[in-house]
Short mmCIF file of C-alpha atoms in Angstrom, two decimals:
data_model
loop_
_atom_site.label_atom_id
_atom_site.label_comp_id
_atom_site.label_asym_id
_atom_site.label_seq_id
_atom_site.Cartn_x
_atom_site.Cartn_y
_atom_site.Cartn_z
CA MET A 1 -6.20 -12.90 42.96
CA SER A 2 -6.03 -9.11 43.38
CA LEU A 3 -9.78 -8.54 42.82
CA TRP A 4 -12.16 -8.86 45.83
CA LYS A 5 -15.92 -8.17 45.77
CA ARG A 6 -17.41 -6.16 48.61
CA ASN A 7 -21.09 -5.13 48.60
CA SER A 8 -21.31 -6.18 44.87
CA VAL A 9 -18.58 -3.71 44.01
CA TYR A 10 -14.97 -4.97 43.15
CA GLU A 11 -11.85 -3.78 44.94
CA SER A 12 -8.36 -3.92 43.77
CA HIS A 13 -5.78 -5.29 46.42
CA VAL A 14 -2.15 -5.09 45.40
CA TRP A 15 0.82 -6.13 47.60
CA MET A 16 4.11 -4.45 46.92
CA ASP A 17 7.21 -4.51 49.05
CA GLY A 18 5.13 -5.95 51.97
CA VAL A 19 2.59 -3.23 51.84
CA ARG A 20 -0.98 -3.73 50.66
CA TYR A 21 -2.51 -1.07 48.46
CA ARG A 22 -6.32 -1.00 48.12
CA LYS A 23 -8.58 0.77 45.70
CA ALA A 24 -12.23 0.60 44.97
CA THR A 25 -13.02 0.15 41.31
CA GLY A 26 -16.63 1.47 41.59
CA THR A 27 -18.07 -1.19 39.34
CA ALA A 28 -19.67 -4.54 39.62
CA ASN A 29 -18.54 -5.43 36.01
CA ARG A 30 -15.79 -8.07 36.26
CA ARG A 31 -14.13 -7.11 32.94
CA LEU A 32 -14.16 -3.36 33.63
CA ALA A 33 -12.78 -4.11 37.17
CA GLU A 34 -9.82 -6.07 35.74
CA GLN A 35 -8.95 -3.17 33.46
CA ILE A 36 -8.94 -0.66 36.42
CA ASP A 37 -6.91 -3.28 38.41
CA ARG A 38 -4.30 -3.38 35.77
CA ARG A 39 -3.99 0.34 35.58
CA PHE A 40 -3.76 0.58 39.27
CA LYS A 41 -0.84 -1.96 39.35
CA ASP A 42 0.88 0.03 36.46
CA ASP A 43 0.58 3.25 38.46
CA LEU A 44 2.04 1.60 41.71
CA VAL A 45 5.02 0.23 39.54
CA ALA A 46 5.68 3.57 38.01
CA ARG A 47 5.60 5.30 41.40
CA ARG A 48 8.03 2.83 42.89
CA ASN A 49 10.54 3.23 39.99
CA GLN A 50 10.11 7.00 40.26
CA ILE A 51 8.82 7.30 36.68
CA SER A 52 7.63 10.73 35.74
CA ASP A 53 4.06 11.53 36.39
CA PHE A 54 1.56 10.41 33.70
CA ARG A 55 -0.76 12.84 32.01
CA PRO A 56 -3.98 11.03 31.18
CA GLU A 57 -5.83 14.43 31.24
CA MET A 58 -3.86 15.68 28.10
CA LYS A 59 -6.06 16.35 25.04
CA PHE A 60 -5.49 14.08 22.11
CA GLY A 61 -4.72 17.16 19.98
CA GLU A 62 -1.84 18.11 22.26
CA LEU A 63 -0.53 14.46 22.11
CA VAL A 64 -0.50 14.65 18.33
CA ALA A 65 1.33 17.92 18.34
CA GLN A 66 4.08 16.50 20.48
CA PHE A 67 4.10 13.21 18.37
CA ILE A 68 4.61 15.30 15.17
CA ALA A 69 7.23 17.62 16.87
CA SER A 70 9.23 14.55 17.95
CA GLY A 71 9.93 13.64 14.31
CA SER A 72 8.20 10.19 14.85
CA ALA A 73 5.26 10.95 12.34
CA LYS A 74 5.54 9.40 8.95
CA ALA A 75 3.61 10.45 5.79
CA TRP A 76 0.92 7.89 6.33
CA HIS A 77 0.39 9.08 9.95
CA LEU A 78 -0.06 12.68 8.79
CA ASP A 79 -2.65 11.49 6.16
CA ARG A 80 -4.73 9.47 8.62
CA LEU A 81 -4.61 12.34 11.23
CA LYS A 82 -6.68 14.42 8.91
CA VAL A 83 -9.78 12.44 9.71
CA LEU A 84 -8.67 11.31 13.34
CA LEU A 85 -8.03 14.86 14.78
CA PRO A 86 -11.37 16.31 14.05
CA TYR A 87 -12.99 13.36 15.95
CA PHE A 88 -10.56 12.80 18.99
CA ALA A 89 -8.78 16.29 19.30
CA ASP A 90 -10.74 17.56 22.35
CA MET A 91 -10.94 14.17 24.13
CA ALA A 92 -8.63 13.36 27.10
CA ILE A 93 -6.26 10.64 26.15
CA GLY A 94 -7.07 8.83 29.37
CA HIS A 95 -10.74 8.57 28.48
CA ILE A 96 -10.27 7.14 24.97
CA GLY A 97 -10.79 3.47 24.90
CA ARG A 98 -12.23 0.57 22.77
CA GLY A 99 -15.77 2.03 22.99
CA ASN A 100 -14.59 5.28 21.41
CA ALA A 101 -12.85 3.33 18.58
CA ARG A 102 -16.04 1.33 17.97
CA GLN A 103 -18.11 4.53 17.84
CA TYR A 104 -15.47 6.06 15.46
CA ARG A 105 -16.07 3.18 13.07
CA LEU A 106 -19.66 3.54 13.08
CA ASP A 107 -19.55 7.40 12.40
CA ARG A 108 -17.13 6.86 9.55
CA HIS A 109 -19.49 4.38 7.92
CA ARG A 110 -22.35 6.74 8.41
CA GLN A 111 -20.54 9.79 6.78
CA LYS A 112 -19.22 7.95 3.76
CA LYS A 113 -19.11 4.63 2.04
CA LEU A 114 -15.82 3.07 3.19
CA THR A 115 -14.20 -0.27 3.33
CA ASP A 116 -13.17 -1.76 6.73
CA THR A 117 -9.71 -1.80 5.52
CA THR A 118 -9.66 2.01 5.32
CA ILE A 119 -10.92 2.43 8.86
CA ASN A 120 -8.45 -0.25 10.13
CA ARG A 121 -5.62 1.87 8.81
CA ASP A 122 -7.05 4.78 10.80
CA LEU A 123 -7.18 2.84 13.94
CA GLU A 124 -3.72 1.45 13.40
CA CYS A 125 -2.46 5.00 13.37
CA LEU A 126 -4.38 5.84 16.56
CA ARG A 127 -2.91 2.78 18.18
CA HIS A 128 0.60 3.67 17.07
CA ILE A 129 0.39 7.15 18.63
CA PHE A 130 -0.79 5.73 22.00
CA PHE A 131 2.12 3.14 22.00
CA TRP A 132 4.39 6.23 21.42
CA ALA A 133 2.80 8.00 24.40
CA VAL A 134 3.58 4.98 26.53
CA ASP A 135 7.14 5.00 25.45
CA GLU A 136 7.47 8.73 26.28
CA GLY A 137 6.00 8.16 29.82
CA ILE A 138 2.81 10.14 29.08
CA LEU A 139 0.60 7.09 29.62
CA ALA A 140 1.07 4.01 31.88
CA ALA A 141 -0.29 1.68 29.23
CA SER A 142 -2.08 1.91 25.90
CA PRO A 143 -5.83 1.62 26.14
CA LEU A 144 -5.95 0.35 22.50
CA ALA A 145 -3.16 -2.29 22.84
CA ARG A 146 -5.51 -5.13 21.94
CA ILE A 147 -8.18 -3.31 19.90
CA PRO A 148 -9.84 -5.79 17.59
CA LEU A 149 -9.78 -4.84 13.83
CA GLU A 150 -12.37 -5.89 11.29
CA ARG A 151 -11.34 -8.71 9.02
CA GLU A 152 -10.28 -7.29 5.67
CA ARG A 153 -11.83 -8.63 2.44
CA LYS A 154 -9.68 -9.17 -0.59
CA ARG A 155 -10.58 -6.88 -3.48
CA LYS A 156 -10.26 -7.56 -7.15
CA ARG A 157 -7.47 -5.65 -8.72
CA PRO A 158 -7.51 -4.91 -12.36
CA VAL A 159 -4.57 -5.89 -14.63
CA ILE A 160 -3.76 -3.61 -17.66
CA SER A 161 -3.40 -5.57 -20.83
CA VAL A 162 -0.74 -5.07 -23.45
CA GLU A 163 -3.38 -3.62 -25.73
CA GLU A 164 -4.44 -1.10 -23.12
CA GLU A 165 -0.79 -0.20 -22.44
CA GLN A 166 -0.25 0.60 -26.14
CA LEU A 167 -3.37 2.88 -26.04
CA LEU A 168 -2.32 4.58 -22.82
CA LEU A 169 1.29 5.48 -23.60
CA PRO A 170 0.65 7.71 -26.59
CA GLU A 171 -2.03 9.62 -24.66
CA ALA A 172 0.19 10.16 -21.66
CA ALA A 173 2.03 13.52 -21.06
CA PRO A 174 5.77 13.40 -22.09
CA HIS A 175 6.92 13.45 -18.39
CA LEU A 176 4.37 10.63 -17.44
CA GLN A 177 5.32 8.16 -20.25
CA PRO A 178 8.72 7.07 -18.80
CA ILE A 179 7.16 6.83 -15.32
CA ILE A 180 4.48 4.40 -16.62
CA ILE A 181 7.09 2.39 -18.45
CA ALA A 182 9.18 2.18 -15.20
CA ALA A 183 6.19 1.03 -13.28
CA LEU A 184 5.24 -1.74 -15.85
CA ASP A 185 8.98 -2.91 -16.33
CA THR A 186 10.25 -2.71 -12.74
CA GLY A 187 7.19 -3.04 -10.42
CA MET A 188 8.40 -0.08 -8.35
CA ARG A 189 5.94 2.02 -6.31
CA ARG A 190 5.21 5.65 -7.22
CA GLY A 191 7.33 7.05 -4.36
CA GLU A 192 10.22 4.70 -5.26
CA ILE A 193 10.13 5.85 -8.98
CA LEU A 194 9.83 9.63 -8.24
CA ASN A 195 12.86 9.41 -5.87
CA GLN A 196 15.02 7.29 -8.16
CA LEU A 197 18.46 8.77 -8.73
CA TRP A 198 20.87 8.44 -11.79
CA GLN A 199 23.63 7.50 -9.40
CA ASP A 200 21.65 4.24 -8.57
CA VAL A 201 21.60 3.02 -12.16
CA ASP A 202 24.46 0.61 -13.16
CA PHE A 203 24.44 0.87 -16.92
CA PRO A 204 27.35 -1.56 -17.54
CA ARG A 205 25.56 -4.30 -15.58
CA ARG A 206 22.07 -3.12 -16.71
CA LEU A 207 20.83 -2.88 -13.01
CA LEU A 208 18.71 -0.45 -11.16
CA PHE A 209 19.11 -0.12 -7.35
CA VAL A 210 16.04 0.95 -5.40
CA THR A 211 17.38 3.02 -2.38
CA HIS A 212 14.08 4.82 -1.33
CA SER A 213 11.32 2.36 -0.29
CA LYS A 214 8.45 2.27 2.18
CA THR A 215 9.51 -1.26 3.33
CA PRO A 216 12.81 -2.42 4.76
CA GLU A 217 12.82 -5.24 2.24
CA GLY A 218 12.58 -2.70 -0.61
CA GLU A 219 15.64 -0.75 0.35
CA SER A 220 18.68 -1.33 -1.81
CA ARG A 221 17.05 -4.08 -3.87
CA GLU A 222 18.42 -4.60 -7.29
CA ILE A 223 16.19 -4.92 -10.45
CA PRO A 224 17.56 -6.00 -13.85
CA LEU A 225 16.47 -3.58 -16.65
CA THR A 226 14.33 -4.82 -19.52
CA GLY A 227 15.48 -3.72 -23.00
CA ARG A 228 12.89 -1.10 -23.19
CA MET A 229 13.80 0.49 -19.88
CA PHE A 230 17.57 0.33 -20.64
CA ASP A 231 17.05 2.12 -23.86
CA LEU A 232 14.75 4.74 -22.22
CA LEU A 233 17.37 5.50 -19.53
CA SER A 234 20.33 5.38 -21.99
CA ALA A 235 18.67 7.92 -24.20
CA ASN A 236 18.26 10.41 -21.25
CA ARG A 237 21.34 9.55 -19.22
CA LYS A 238 22.71 11.98 -16.82
CA GLN A 239 25.50 11.90 -14.16
CA SER A 240 23.42 12.71 -11.01
CA GLY A 241 20.04 13.94 -9.89
CA LEU A 242 16.49 12.56 -10.14
CA ILE A 243 15.62 10.50 -13.07
CA PHE A 244 11.97 11.47 -13.38
CA THR A 245 11.24 15.21 -13.38
CA PHE A 246 9.05 17.83 -14.87
CA LYS A 247 10.90 20.63 -16.53
CA ASP A 248 13.99 19.52 -14.38
CA LYS A 249 12.00 19.95 -11.19
CA PRO A 250 11.10 17.12 -8.71
CA LEU A 251 7.74 15.49 -8.99
CA HIS A 252 5.59 14.91 -5.91
CA ARG A 253 2.13 14.07 -7.48
CA ILE A 254 1.20 12.74 -10.81
CA LYS A 255 -2.53 12.08 -10.16
CA THR A 256 -3.76 14.86 -12.52
CA ALA A 257 -1.47 13.70 -15.42
CA TRP A 258 -2.49 10.16 -14.85
CA LYS A 259 -6.30 10.78 -14.95
CA GLY A 260 -5.91 12.82 -18.05
CA ALA A 261 -4.02 9.97 -19.72
CA ILE A 262 -6.78 7.49 -18.76
CA ARG A 263 -9.40 9.71 -19.92
CA ARG A 264 -7.78 10.53 -23.35
CA SER A 265 -6.91 6.84 -24.00
CA LYS A 266 -10.56 5.68 -23.32
CA ILE A 267 -9.50 2.58 -21.48
CA ARG A 268 -10.87 1.07 -18.33
CA PRO A 269 -10.22 3.22 -15.12
CA PHE A 270 -6.97 2.23 -13.36
CA ARG A 271 -5.09 3.50 -10.48
CA PHE A 272 -1.36 4.10 -10.95
CA HIS A 273 -0.63 1.42 -8.33
CA ASP A 274 -2.35 -1.06 -10.51
CA LEU A 275 0.70 -0.93 -12.82
CA ARG A 276 2.78 -2.50 -10.07
CA HIS A 277 0.13 -5.30 -9.71
CA SER A 278 0.19 -5.72 -13.39
CA PHE A 279 3.93 -6.24 -13.29
CA ASN A 280 3.51 -8.94 -10.66
CA CYS A 281 0.78 -10.76 -12.77
CA ARG A 282 2.91 -10.59 -15.91
CA LEU A 283 5.73 -12.27 -14.13
CA LEU A 284 3.40 -14.83 -12.79
CA GLU A 285 2.04 -15.60 -16.36
CA ALA A 286 5.58 -15.76 -17.56
CA GLY A 287 6.30 -18.61 -15.08
CA VAL A 288 8.38 -16.68 -12.46
CA MET A 289 8.32 -18.15 -8.91
CA GLN A 290 6.61 -16.22 -5.99
CA GLU A 291 9.88 -15.81 -4.08
CA VAL A 292 11.60 -14.16 -7.14
CA ARG A 293 8.52 -11.90 -7.62
CA LYS A 294 8.54 -10.81 -4.03
CA THR A 295 12.25 -9.97 -4.11
CA LEU A 296 11.88 -7.99 -7.31
CA MET A 297 9.04 -6.00 -5.95
CA GLY A 298 10.38 -5.46 -2.39
CA HIS A 299 7.47 -7.22 -0.78
CA SER A 300 7.68 -8.10 3.05
CA SER A 301 8.77 -11.75 3.80
CA GLY A 302 5.23 -12.56 4.88
CA GLU A 303 4.10 -14.74 7.72
CA ASP A 304 6.24 -17.74 7.07
CA VAL A 305 9.16 -17.51 9.44
CA HIS A 306 11.32 -19.54 7.06
CA SER A 307 10.87 -17.12 4.23
CA THR A 308 13.18 -14.72 6.10
CA TYR A 309 16.13 -16.76 5.13
CA VAL A 310 15.24 -17.15 1.41
CA HIS A 311 17.77 -15.18 -0.62
CA ILE A 312 17.32 -14.73 -4.42
CA GLU A 313 20.49 -14.43 -6.45
CA LEU A 314 20.95 -11.93 -9.25
CA PRO A 315 21.01 -14.70 -12.04
CA ALA A 316 17.39 -15.76 -11.02
CA LYS A 317 16.26 -12.13 -11.20
CA ARG A 318 17.86 -11.73 -14.66
CA GLU A 319 16.11 -14.85 -15.82
CA ALA A 320 12.73 -13.51 -14.50
CA ILE A 321 13.18 -10.36 -16.43
CA ARG A 322 14.13 -12.31 -19.54
CA LYS A 323 10.96 -14.46 -19.17
CA LEU A 324 8.96 -11.26 -18.81
CA GLU A 325 10.34 -9.87 -22.13
CA VAL A 326 9.64 -13.10 -23.91
CA TRP A 327 6.06 -13.05 -22.66
CA LEU A 328 5.51 -9.41 -23.66
CA ALA A 329 6.94 -10.16 -27.18
CA ALA A 330 4.46 -13.12 -27.50
CA GLN A 331 1.61 -10.93 -26.42
CA ASN A 332 2.57 -8.32 -28.91
CA ASN A 333 2.85 -10.75 -31.75
CA LEU A 334 -0.51 -12.29 -30.86
CA GLU A 335 -2.20 -8.83 -30.80
CA GLN A 336 -0.57 -8.02 -34.21
CA ASN A 337 -1.86 -11.29 -35.75
CA GLN A 338 -5.41 -10.65 -34.47
CA THR A 339 -5.34 -7.09 -35.88
CA GLN A 340 -4.09 -8.44 -39.29
CA ASN A 341 -6.77 -11.09 -39.40
CA LYS A 342 -9.46 -8.49 -38.71
CA GLU A 343 -8.20 -6.38 -41.54
CA GLU A 344 -8.20 -9.29 -43.88
CA VAL A 345 -11.83 -10.19 -42.87
CA VAL A 346 -12.98 -6.71 -43.67
CA ASP A 347 -11.13 -6.74 -47.13
CA ASP A 348 -12.76 -10.06 -47.97
CA ALA A 349 -16.27 -8.70 -47.18
CA GLY A 350 -15.86 -5.42 -49.05
CA LYS A 351 -13.71 -6.12 -52.11
CA PRO A 352 -13.99 -8.65 -55.06
CA ARG A 353 -11.43 -11.52 -54.84
CA ALA A 354 -8.62 -11.64 -57.34
CA GLY A 355 -9.52 -13.06 -60.78
CA ASP A 356 -13.21 -11.89 -60.54
CA THR A 357 -14.14 -9.53 -63.43
CA ASP A 358 -16.84 -6.82 -63.27
CA ASP A 359 -18.95 -9.10 -65.59
CA SER A 360 -18.75 -11.97 -63.22
CA VAL A 361 -19.77 -9.69 -60.33
CA GLU A 362 -22.76 -8.42 -62.33
CA ARG A 363 -23.81 -11.98 -63.28
CA ALA A 364 -23.66 -12.88 -59.60
CA HIS A 365 -25.98 -10.00 -58.70
CA GLY A 366 -28.21 -10.86 -61.65
CA ASP A 367 -28.56 -14.45 -60.63
CA SER A 368 -29.31 -13.44 -57.07
CA GLY A 369 -31.94 -11.16 -58.26
CA SER A 370 -33.57 -13.68 -60.56
CA ALA A 371 -33.51 -16.25 -57.79
CA ALA A 372 -35.30 -13.78 -55.62
#
């Protein structure tokens, strides 16, 4: 027991190397006193091990500047900092705690209608920066180490149908069409597609190797090519460089072209990322097992510890793509039959049947008129 209560105020008593160190917490709140006690112990341990002085008075804006300058910041950190910096920039990092995080969540909800998932990503970025500060010796401990995050609700994700796909592709810009096909036939993310190189396509084996992914599981994964994807790449084959470009220049954003294609095709609103989800759902409907789908898409292994040791061989992946092509062919045939049946119904309703003469038609009209 290192906390002692004296005159309704807690004191922290820490023994180290035979010496007792005492500090008044200045509070009668037990939980707050325990937090102060832990920080007091951390400071004493740091002093004993001659760790460089901490800087809890540093402003959050300065901490972020050092974080970015160190090269530790990733693209998603920079994106989240656009909203974190205006709120926390002038606060001392030693004074930022759970209460500030709760108030930040409330303020974000007041400003704009957001999901708890979005704000959770903001707070995860904030927590990551504080962990980095601890590793760099700027803070003794992260005040947000055990910050509770709101439970995230699952959201319905639309799946693009084969009919909608056929309406979308003709309306897409020439540089966007192959990107849409790649997303639907490989399940790759937008960033993976736009960074894909010709050197990573094995034409003799009809394989594509993903070498630029946001997840470790996605790096260097192999995806068998569908017939449509193989024909597309073969028709534009090059020795090196980026596969998907605009006027031979790298693509970084396709949002404008995507929105234009959706608007012109007059289909339901979709995000580009929904094409990846559609690939997964098509594999599911084609009868492909979950482990194979996750491997093809570069998903993380999940919470099951045993799933780390699951390895999907290439023949299983090829079989999955074969099933996908069979399913797509069946969907196309079904749609063609439905269209043909509709046309036949229209013809039957608007034209006389074979063998009927004009006289017979007139008699039919006359009979109906007399009956009336």
